[in-house]
Amino acid sequence: MSTSLFQVCMIFAFCANLLTPSSCHDNSRLHKKHAALFVFGDSQFDVGNNNYLNTSTELQANFWPYGETFFKHPTGRFSDGRLIPDFIAEYAKLPLIPPYLRRGFKSYTYGVNFASAGAGALAESYQGFVIDLKTQLGYFKKVEKQLRHKLGHAETYTLLSEAVYLIGIGANDYFYALGTNSSLFESSPEEFVGLVIGNLTTVIKEIYKKGGRKFGFTSMAPLGCVPSMRAMKPGNTGTCVEEVNAVAKLHNRVLDKVLLKLKGHLPGFKYSYPNVYPHIDEIFNNASKHGFKEGKTACCGSGPYRGIGSCGGKRGVTVYELCDNVTEYVFFDSNHPTERFYQKVSKLWWSHTPKQTETYIDLKELFEVY
Ligand SMILES: *[C@@H]1O[C@H](CO)[C@@H](O)[C@H](O)[C@H]1NC(C)=O
Ligand SMILES: *[C@@H]1O[C@H](CO)[C@@H](O)[C@H](O)[C@H]1NC(C)=O
Ligand SMILES: *[C@@H]1O[C@H](CO)[C@@H](O)[C@H](O)[C@H]1NC(C)=O
Ligand SMILES: *[C@@H]1O[C@H](CO)[C@@H](O)[C@H](O)[C@H]1NC(C)=O
Ligand SMILES: *[C@@H]1O[C@H](CO)[C@@H](O)[C@H](O)[C@H]1NC(C)=O
């Protein structure tokens, strides 16, 4: 495959970002100036890990027109261009953070990305087809070991405690549960959300044990408003599935409480958790007020709202439509936003003015704090 070409590009991006070519190899000096970025999560963060899995094409985006705008070729990202971790890396003056499974990539001093499309916090969600959160943590522990081997204990601990950890997980647990047993949502949403956040909490604590202090968590978006959900509503009314939105909101409330509690228990634990649900709800439902022309129908796909995940024609359904001007759209495919949407959210997360609350921390602040 084109692995070696990929590597050349990475090395190029790596050096191009550092202004002075001579500092290219001086990693140990540089990481002191740049906090590393470690990424855990699902398709909103997966920059190509699933390319290396023997999985279903439903969970891969390594074919055209994915990647059509920024990269001009498919990378495995479920969008037309960059994702949130790409923008955050740019704002933090880091190179693009590569997927962990990319072969031959062994320098972790700027961090690495473990996210996998379709992954959930629960092992059961799309088991066998994704890298679940616990396995992502296992990979992180391997990286920690390799760093210790190279840099020694003290320097590794410093690197990991100065690093920022972005975690975006949970949506697939809800989608999977909805697909296999929708009664979960009616009879015991609290219990189910508790399991998802319980497993997330375990992973946070394990990262903390290895030195991790600075975390960024995404809040759940109005999942019931993505094109695939709108398309499910009988009568083709295109309204959001409110039961799913209710679970997303519940997730956000529970996570908010759990993070506050963790902050009380874990000395030095800092996090950025913007509750952008209402803002995203506004963009999804009132796209034109936010500079988009279309917030309900996806750019790429088929059927009502292009809610059938046929983008690229490699997932059983070979026929699909593709919009002319992707910058007018909130959604690229049936479940995933466009680069332009991700950029807006990234900017907000990086530096939110005015601050949401007195105690709210921006991602920018996390990258500055030592
Ligand atoms: C990939 O998965 C398919 C279907 O699950 C299986 O038939 C095939 O043997 C697997 N290939 C490899 C290389 O593991
Ligand atoms: C579905 O979830 C409900 C609520 O948790 C549970 O009572 C029921 O046994 C589940 N059904 C199946 C088939 O797993
Ligand atoms: C994690 O999820 C599993 C199901 O995959 C569940 O049995 C377990 O209780 C959860 N752990 C926590 C701490 O909630
Ligand atoms: C969309 O914007 C209009 C005009 O400002 C407002 O009246 C309406 O309530 C908004 N709808 C939503 C769903 O936010
Ligand atoms: C695409 O849409 C954007 C936003 O509406 C507009 O500024 C741009 O000119 C359009 N590009 C083309 C090629 O039509």
Short mmCIF file of C-alpha atoms and ligand atoms in Angstrom, two decimals:
data_model
loop_
_atom_site.label_atom_id
_atom_site.label_comp_id
_atom_site.label_asym_id
_atom_site.label_seq_id
_atom_site.Cartn_x
_atom_site.Cartn_y
_atom_site.Cartn_z
CA MET A 1 0.00 0.00 0.00
CA SER A 2 0.99 3.63 0.16
CA THR A 3 2.28 3.37 3.71
CA SER A 4 5.73 4.64 2.85
CA LEU A 5 4.30 7.61 1.00
CA PHE A 6 2.17 8.34 4.06
CA GLN A 7 5.26 8.25 6.24
CA VAL A 8 7.11 10.65 3.99
CA CYS A 9 4.17 13.03 4.21
CA MET A 10 4.11 12.74 7.99
CA ILE A 11 7.80 13.47 8.29
CA PHE A 12 7.33 16.42 5.99
CA ALA A 13 4.41 17.77 8.03
CA PHE A 14 6.40 17.14 11.16
CA CYS A 15 9.32 19.29 10.00
CA ALA A 16 7.28 21.85 8.12
CA ASN A 17 5.60 22.78 11.38
CA LEU A 18 8.81 23.40 13.20
CA LEU A 19 10.09 26.36 11.23
CA THR A 20 13.75 25.49 11.75
CA PRO A 21 14.67 22.20 10.06
CA SER A 22 17.61 21.66 12.39
CA SER A 23 15.28 21.22 15.36
CA CYS A 24 13.53 18.34 13.59
CA HIS A 25 15.37 15.65 15.50
CA ASP A 26 15.63 17.38 18.82
CA ASN A 27 12.42 15.92 20.25
CA SER A 28 13.36 15.92 23.89
CA ARG A 29 13.97 19.65 23.86
CA LEU A 30 10.84 20.43 21.87
CA HIS A 31 8.29 18.53 23.85
CA LYS A 32 9.04 20.79 26.76
CA LYS A 33 7.67 23.69 24.76
CA HIS A 34 4.75 21.76 23.30
CA ALA A 35 2.45 19.66 25.42
CA ALA A 36 1.82 16.33 23.67
CA LEU A 37 -1.67 15.36 22.51
CA PHE A 38 -3.14 11.90 23.11
CA VAL A 39 -6.50 11.15 21.55
CA PHE A 40 -9.08 8.49 22.50
CA GLY A 41 -12.50 8.02 20.99
CA ASP A 42 -14.67 7.18 18.01
CA SER A 43 -15.22 8.39 14.43
CA GLN A 44 -15.32 12.05 15.44
CA PHE A 45 -11.61 11.62 16.33
CA ASP A 46 -10.41 8.61 14.23
CA VAL A 47 -7.73 9.87 11.83
CA GLY A 48 -7.13 6.48 10.21
CA ASN A 49 -6.80 3.69 12.77
CA ASN A 50 -9.68 1.72 11.25
CA ASN A 51 -7.80 1.62 7.94
CA TYR A 52 -5.64 -1.03 9.59
CA LEU A 53 -8.49 -3.16 10.97
CA ASN A 54 -10.18 -6.04 9.25
CA THR A 55 -13.57 -4.47 9.73
CA SER A 56 -16.72 -3.61 7.82
CA THR A 57 -16.69 -0.81 5.22
CA GLU A 58 -19.47 0.74 7.36
CA LEU A 59 -16.70 1.56 9.83
CA GLN A 60 -14.15 2.73 7.28
CA ALA A 61 -13.80 5.94 5.32
CA ASN A 62 -10.68 5.16 3.31
CA PHE A 63 -12.33 5.76 -0.05
CA TRP A 64 -13.46 8.72 -2.13
CA PRO A 65 -15.11 11.21 -1.56
CA TYR A 66 -13.99 11.11 2.08
CA GLY A 67 -11.09 13.52 2.43
CA GLU A 68 -12.02 15.40 -0.76
CA THR A 69 -11.43 18.95 0.48
CA PHE A 70 -8.38 19.33 2.71
CA PHE A 71 -6.28 16.25 2.07
CA LYS A 72 -7.52 15.69 -1.50
CA HIS A 73 -7.39 11.96 -0.86
CA PRO A 74 -9.16 9.62 1.59
CA THR A 75 -7.32 9.22 4.90
CA GLY A 76 -9.84 7.22 6.92
CA ARG A 77 -11.37 10.35 8.45
CA PHE A 78 -15.18 10.31 8.41
CA SER A 79 -15.48 13.76 6.87
CA ASP A 80 -14.53 15.76 3.80
CA GLY A 81 -11.46 17.10 5.61
CA ARG A 82 -9.98 17.60 9.06
CA LEU A 83 -11.44 16.54 12.39
CA ILE A 84 -11.35 18.19 15.83
CA PRO A 85 -7.96 16.67 16.87
CA ASP A 86 -6.42 18.02 13.64
CA PHE A 87 -7.56 21.56 14.41
CA ILE A 88 -6.55 21.32 18.07
CA ALA A 89 -3.07 20.10 17.02
CA GLU A 90 -2.80 23.07 14.66
CA TYR A 91 -3.88 25.60 17.32
CA ALA A 92 -1.40 24.02 19.79
CA LYS A 93 1.37 24.34 17.14
CA LEU A 94 1.81 20.58 16.99
CA PRO A 95 2.16 18.51 13.82
CA LEU A 96 -0.85 16.42 12.79
CA ILE A 97 -1.12 13.64 15.37
CA PRO A 98 -0.92 10.28 13.54
CA PRO A 99 -3.07 7.18 14.08
CA TYR A 100 -1.45 4.67 16.45
CA LEU A 101 -1.82 1.76 14.03
CA ARG A 102 0.09 3.44 11.23
CA ARG A 103 3.01 1.16 10.74
CA GLY A 104 6.54 2.36 11.27
CA PHE A 105 5.57 5.41 13.28
CA LYS A 106 7.42 5.25 16.56
CA SER A 107 8.00 8.78 17.82
CA TYR A 108 5.40 9.54 20.44
CA THR A 109 6.83 12.74 21.86
CA TYR A 110 4.05 14.81 20.26
CA GLY A 111 1.43 12.23 21.21
CA VAL A 112 -0.58 9.75 19.15
CA ASN A 113 -4.21 9.06 18.28
CA PHE A 114 -5.93 5.82 19.37
CA ALA A 115 -9.49 6.65 18.26
CA SER A 116 -11.48 4.12 16.24
CA ALA A 117 -14.67 4.71 14.27
CA GLY A 118 -17.56 2.78 15.80
CA ALA A 119 -15.83 2.40 19.16
CA GLY A 120 -17.70 2.76 22.40
CA ALA A 121 -16.85 2.87 26.08
CA LEU A 122 -18.47 -0.57 26.40
CA ALA A 123 -16.65 -3.59 24.99
CA GLU A 124 -19.94 -4.95 23.60
CA SER A 125 -20.49 -2.06 21.20
CA TYR A 126 -19.58 -3.31 17.69
CA GLN A 127 -17.28 -5.86 19.32
CA GLY A 128 -14.73 -7.37 16.93
CA PHE A 129 -15.03 -4.49 14.47
CA VAL A 130 -13.53 -1.63 16.45
CA ILE A 131 -10.84 -0.74 18.98
CA ASP A 132 -12.93 -0.28 22.10
CA LEU A 133 -11.94 2.27 24.74
CA LYS A 134 -10.31 -0.30 27.00
CA THR A 135 -8.15 -1.56 24.14
CA GLN A 136 -7.24 2.03 23.30
CA LEU A 137 -6.07 2.37 26.90
CA GLY A 138 -4.02 -0.82 26.45
CA TYR A 139 -2.29 0.77 23.46
CA PHE A 140 -1.62 3.89 25.51
CA LYS A 141 0.06 1.75 28.17
CA LYS A 142 2.26 0.21 25.49
CA VAL A 143 3.24 3.69 24.32
CA GLU A 144 4.05 4.66 27.91
CA LYS A 145 6.33 1.62 28.18
CA GLN A 146 8.13 2.49 24.95
CA LEU A 147 8.58 6.08 26.07
CA ARG A 148 10.04 4.95 29.40
CA HIS A 149 12.45 2.72 27.53
CA LYS A 150 13.58 5.68 25.43
CA LEU A 151 13.39 8.64 27.82
CA GLY A 152 13.48 7.04 31.26
CA HIS A 153 10.89 7.17 34.05
CA ALA A 154 11.13 10.79 35.10
CA GLU A 155 11.07 12.36 31.66
CA THR A 156 8.22 10.09 30.55
CA TYR A 157 6.17 11.01 33.60
CA THR A 158 6.80 14.69 32.89
CA LEU A 159 5.81 14.28 29.24
CA LEU A 160 2.60 12.45 30.20
CA SER A 161 1.65 14.91 32.92
CA GLU A 162 2.15 17.90 30.64
CA ALA A 163 0.23 16.21 27.81
CA VAL A 164 -3.41 16.88 26.96
CA TYR A 165 -5.81 13.93 26.62
CA LEU A 166 -8.80 14.39 24.34
CA ILE A 167 -11.57 11.86 24.85
CA GLY A 168 -14.74 11.66 22.75
CA ILE A 169 -16.70 8.47 23.34
CA GLY A 170 -20.19 7.17 24.08
CA ALA A 171 -22.27 7.91 20.98
CA ASN A 172 -21.72 4.40 19.59
CA ASP A 173 -22.78 2.77 22.84
CA TYR A 174 -26.10 4.56 22.44
CA PHE A 175 -26.39 3.83 18.71
CA TYR A 176 -25.50 0.18 19.28
CA ALA A 177 -27.94 -0.21 22.16
CA LEU A 178 -30.63 1.48 20.10
CA GLY A 179 -30.00 -0.95 17.24
CA THR A 180 -29.98 -4.07 19.38
CA ASN A 181 -32.35 -3.30 22.24
CA SER A 182 -34.17 -0.02 22.05
CA SER A 183 -36.10 -0.83 25.22
CA LEU A 184 -32.92 0.08 27.12
CA PHE A 185 -33.74 3.66 26.31
CA GLU A 186 -37.23 3.47 27.72
CA SER A 187 -36.80 1.26 30.78
CA SER A 188 -33.44 2.25 32.22
CA PRO A 189 -31.57 5.02 30.44
CA GLU A 190 -29.97 6.09 33.76
CA GLU A 191 -28.54 2.62 34.30
CA PHE A 192 -27.19 2.40 30.76
CA VAL A 193 -25.64 5.88 30.80
CA GLY A 194 -24.13 4.89 34.16
CA LEU A 195 -22.35 1.92 32.56
CA VAL A 196 -20.99 4.04 29.71
CA ILE A 197 -19.69 6.76 32.02
CA GLY A 198 -18.50 4.20 34.57
CA ASN A 199 -16.25 2.63 31.94
CA LEU A 200 -15.06 6.05 30.81
CA THR A 201 -14.23 6.94 34.42
CA THR A 202 -12.12 3.79 34.79
CA VAL A 203 -10.07 4.82 31.77
CA ILE A 204 -9.62 8.40 33.05
CA LYS A 205 -8.29 7.03 36.35
CA GLU A 206 -5.85 4.71 34.56
CA ILE A 207 -4.48 7.59 32.47
CA TYR A 208 -4.20 9.64 35.66
CA LYS A 209 -2.15 6.86 37.26
CA LYS A 210 0.33 7.11 34.40
CA GLY A 211 0.69 10.85 35.00
CA GLY A 212 -2.18 12.27 32.90
CA ARG A 213 -3.60 15.47 34.42
CA LYS A 214 -5.08 17.55 31.60
CA PHE A 215 -8.19 16.25 29.89
CA GLY A 216 -10.61 17.49 27.27
CA PHE A 217 -14.02 15.81 26.93
CA THR A 218 -16.57 16.35 24.19
CA SER A 219 -20.16 16.69 25.24
CA MET A 220 -22.66 14.50 23.44
CA ALA A 221 -24.28 16.24 20.45
CA PRO A 222 -28.01 15.97 19.69
CA LEU A 223 -27.51 12.49 18.22
CA GLY A 224 -31.19 12.22 17.34
CA CYS A 225 -30.77 14.99 14.75
CA VAL A 226 -28.14 13.40 12.49
CA PRO A 227 -29.46 12.65 8.97
CA SER A 228 -29.63 8.87 9.54
CA MET A 229 -31.87 9.47 12.57
CA ARG A 230 -34.08 12.04 10.84
CA ALA A 231 -34.54 9.53 8.02
CA MET A 232 -35.82 6.92 10.47
CA LYS A 233 -38.82 8.95 11.51
CA PRO A 234 -42.01 7.59 9.96
CA GLY A 235 -43.90 9.86 7.59
CA ASN A 236 -40.72 11.46 6.32
CA THR A 237 -41.18 14.48 8.57
CA GLY A 238 -37.44 14.75 9.16
CA THR A 239 -37.81 15.70 12.78
CA CYS A 240 -35.21 14.69 15.34
CA VAL A 241 -35.58 11.47 17.34
CA GLU A 242 -36.21 13.00 20.76
CA GLU A 243 -35.70 9.78 22.75
CA VAL A 244 -32.12 9.68 21.48
CA ASN A 245 -31.57 13.37 22.22
CA ALA A 246 -32.85 12.78 25.75
CA VAL A 247 -30.20 10.11 26.32
CA ALA A 248 -27.48 12.41 24.91
CA LYS A 249 -28.55 15.17 27.32
CA LEU A 250 -28.62 12.73 30.21
CA HIS A 251 -25.09 11.60 29.30
CA ASN A 252 -23.90 15.22 29.41
CA ARG A 253 -25.47 15.88 32.80
CA VAL A 254 -24.05 12.70 34.34
CA LEU A 255 -20.58 13.32 32.88
CA ASP A 256 -20.64 16.87 34.24
CA LYS A 257 -21.29 15.56 37.75
CA VAL A 258 -18.77 12.72 37.54
CA LEU A 259 -16.01 15.06 36.34
CA LEU A 260 -16.64 17.50 39.19
CA LYS A 261 -16.42 14.61 41.61
CA LEU A 262 -13.19 13.33 40.05
CA LYS A 263 -11.71 16.81 40.35
CA GLY A 264 -12.38 16.65 44.08
CA HIS A 265 -10.71 13.24 44.41
CA LEU A 266 -7.71 13.48 42.09
CA PRO A 267 -5.13 16.17 42.94
CA GLY A 268 -4.06 18.18 39.90
CA PHE A 269 -6.84 16.80 37.67
CA LYS A 270 -7.89 19.52 35.21
CA TYR A 271 -10.36 19.33 32.39
CA SER A 272 -12.13 21.21 29.67
CA TYR A 273 -15.70 20.09 29.17
CA PRO A 274 -17.74 22.61 27.25
CA ASN A 275 -21.42 21.91 27.26
CA VAL A 276 -22.03 22.80 23.65
CA TYR A 277 -25.20 20.71 23.25
CA PRO A 278 -27.51 23.75 23.04
CA HIS A 279 -25.18 25.49 20.60
CA ILE A 280 -24.89 22.43 18.37
CA ASP A 281 -28.64 21.90 18.55
CA GLU A 282 -29.02 25.47 17.27
CA ILE A 283 -26.61 24.81 14.37
CA PHE A 284 -28.32 21.53 13.44
CA ASN A 285 -31.78 23.08 13.49
CA ASN A 286 -31.05 26.62 12.39
CA ALA A 287 -28.10 26.15 10.07
CA SER A 288 -28.60 29.34 8.07
CA LYS A 289 -28.12 31.49 11.15
CA HIS A 290 -24.64 29.99 11.49
CA GLY A 291 -23.38 30.39 7.95
CA PHE A 292 -24.54 27.05 6.56
CA LYS A 293 -27.21 26.52 3.91
CA GLU A 294 -28.14 22.97 4.91
CA GLY A 295 -28.27 21.43 8.38
CA LYS A 296 -30.63 18.50 7.88
CA THR A 297 -29.58 16.77 4.68
CA ALA A 298 -26.07 15.32 4.38
CA CYS A 299 -23.71 16.27 1.54
CA CYS A 300 -23.02 12.64 0.67
CA GLY A 301 -25.35 9.63 0.76
CA SER A 302 -28.74 8.53 -0.51
CA GLY A 303 -32.40 8.39 0.43
CA PRO A 304 -34.31 10.92 2.53
CA TYR A 305 -31.91 13.50 4.03
CA ARG A 306 -29.17 11.38 2.45
CA GLY A 307 -29.59 9.47 5.66
CA ILE A 308 -28.54 6.13 4.14
CA GLY A 309 -24.82 5.68 4.81
CA SER A 310 -23.94 4.90 1.21
CA CYS A 311 -21.37 7.70 0.78
CA GLY A 312 -18.61 6.40 -1.49
CA GLY A 313 -20.69 3.49 -2.79
CA LYS A 314 -18.69 0.81 -0.98
CA ARG A 315 -21.17 -0.25 1.67
CA GLY A 316 -23.59 -2.44 -0.19
CA VAL A 317 -25.50 0.44 -1.77
CA THR A 318 -23.37 1.53 -4.71
CA VAL A 319 -25.36 4.57 -5.82
CA TYR A 320 -25.03 7.80 -3.86
CA GLU A 321 -25.36 11.54 -4.30
CA LEU A 322 -22.64 14.08 -3.56
CA CYS A 323 -23.29 17.80 -3.08
CA ASP A 324 -21.45 20.41 -5.17
CA ASN A 325 -20.42 22.71 -2.37
CA VAL A 326 -19.62 20.97 0.89
CA THR A 327 -18.96 24.21 2.78
CA GLU A 328 -22.71 24.87 2.73
CA TYR A 329 -23.42 21.68 4.69
CA VAL A 330 -23.34 20.80 8.40
CA PHE A 331 -23.23 17.05 7.67
CA PHE A 332 -20.88 15.33 5.28
CA ASP A 333 -22.41 11.84 5.48
CA SER A 334 -25.42 10.30 7.22
CA ASN A 335 -23.79 10.46 10.67
CA HIS A 336 -20.77 12.76 10.46
CA PRO A 337 -20.25 16.52 10.21
CA THR A 338 -18.20 18.42 7.65
CA GLU A 339 -14.76 19.89 8.23
CA ARG A 340 -16.33 23.35 8.38
CA PHE A 341 -18.58 22.30 11.26
CA TYR A 342 -15.66 20.64 13.08
CA GLN A 343 -13.62 23.81 12.65
CA LYS A 344 -16.33 25.92 14.28
CA VAL A 345 -16.58 23.53 17.22
CA SER A 346 -12.79 23.32 17.56
CA LYS A 347 -12.44 27.10 17.67
CA LEU A 348 -15.09 27.29 20.36
CA TRP A 349 -13.42 24.56 22.40
CA TRP A 350 -9.95 26.06 22.01
CA SER A 351 -10.94 29.49 23.21
CA HIS A 352 -14.47 30.18 24.32
CA THR A 353 -15.18 33.85 24.88
CA PRO A 354 -16.95 34.81 26.96
CA LYS A 355 -16.18 31.97 29.34
CA GLN A 356 -19.10 29.64 30.03
CA THR A 357 -18.59 29.90 33.80
CA GLU A 358 -15.97 31.29 36.17
CA THR A 359 -14.32 27.89 36.56
CA TYR A 360 -14.58 26.80 32.93
CA ILE A 361 -11.21 25.94 31.36
CA ASP A 362 -10.50 26.30 27.63
CA LEU A 363 -8.34 23.79 25.81
CA LYS A 364 -5.91 26.64 25.10
CA GLU A 365 -5.43 27.07 28.81
CA LEU A 366 -4.75 23.36 29.29
CA PHE A 367 -1.98 23.49 26.71
CA GLU A 368 -0.43 26.48 28.49
CA VAL A 369 -0.64 25.17 32.07
CA TYR A 370 2.39 23.29 33.40
C1 LIG B 1 -11.30 -10.54 7.80
O1 LIG B 1 -12.65 -10.76 8.20
C2 LIG B 1 -13.38 -11.62 7.36
C3 LIG B 1 -14.84 -11.61 7.79
O2 LIG B 1 -14.99 -11.50 9.18
C4 LIG B 1 -12.73 -13.01 7.41
O3 LIG B 1 -13.42 -13.88 6.57
C5 LIG B 1 -11.28 -12.89 6.95
O4 LIG B 1 -10.63 -14.14 7.11
C6 LIG B 1 -10.53 -11.84 7.77
N1 LIG B 1 -9.21 -11.61 7.20
C7 LIG B 1 -8.10 -11.52 7.95
C8 LIG B 1 -6.84 -11.26 7.19
O5 LIG B 1 -8.11 -11.66 9.16
C1 LIG B 2 -33.44 -4.97 26.78
O1 LIG B 2 -33.22 -4.05 27.84
C2 LIG B 2 -34.17 -4.15 28.90
C3 LIG B 2 -33.89 -3.03 29.87
O2 LIG B 2 -32.59 -3.07 30.38
C4 LIG B 2 -34.04 -5.54 29.54
O3 LIG B 2 -34.99 -5.66 30.55
C5 LIG B 2 -34.27 -6.60 28.47
O4 LIG B 2 -34.02 -7.87 29.03
C6 LIG B 2 -33.33 -6.40 27.29
N1 LIG B 2 -33.66 -7.33 26.23
C7 LIG B 2 -32.73 -8.04 25.58
C8 LIG B 2 -33.21 -8.93 24.50
O5 LIG B 2 -31.52 -7.94 25.85
C1 LIG B 3 -18.30 -1.32 32.19
O1 LIG B 3 -19.11 -1.96 31.24
C2 LIG B 3 -19.40 -3.30 31.51
C3 LIG B 3 -20.17 -3.81 30.33
O2 LIG B 3 -19.33 -3.79 29.19
C4 LIG B 3 -20.16 -3.41 32.81
O3 LIG B 3 -20.41 -4.76 33.11
C5 LIG B 3 -19.35 -2.76 33.92
O4 LIG B 3 -20.10 -2.76 35.11
C6 LIG B 3 -18.99 -1.34 33.55
N1 LIG B 3 -18.09 -0.78 34.54
C7 LIG B 3 -18.39 0.29 35.27
C8 LIG B 3 -17.35 0.73 36.26
O5 LIG B 3 -19.46 0.88 35.15
C1 LIG B 4 -34.11 29.57 14.60
O1 LIG B 4 -33.97 30.98 14.47
C2 LIG B 4 -35.20 31.68 14.46
C3 LIG B 4 -34.96 33.14 14.12
O2 LIG B 4 -34.00 33.71 14.99
C4 LIG B 4 -35.89 31.47 15.81
O3 LIG B 4 -37.14 32.12 15.81
C5 LIG B 4 -36.06 29.98 16.06
O4 LIG B 4 -36.57 29.76 17.36
C6 LIG B 4 -34.75 29.23 15.91
N1 LIG B 4 -35.01 27.79 15.99
C7 LIG B 4 -34.25 26.94 16.70
C8 LIG B 4 -34.62 25.51 16.65
O5 LIG B 4 -33.31 27.33 17.37
C1 LIG B 5 -19.68 27.47 -1.67
O1 LIG B 5 -20.50 28.00 -0.61
C2 LIG B 5 -19.88 29.03 0.11
C3 LIG B 5 -20.76 29.35 1.31
O2 LIG B 5 -22.09 29.52 0.93
C4 LIG B 5 -19.63 30.21 -0.82
O3 LIG B 5 -18.99 31.25 -0.10
C5 LIG B 5 -18.74 29.76 -1.97
O4 LIG B 5 -18.60 30.79 -2.89
C6 LIG B 5 -19.34 28.55 -2.66
N1 LIG B 5 -18.39 28.01 -3.63
C7 LIG B 5 -18.73 27.71 -4.86
C8 LIG B 5 -17.64 27.16 -5.73
O5 LIG B 5 -19.85 27.86 -5.30
#
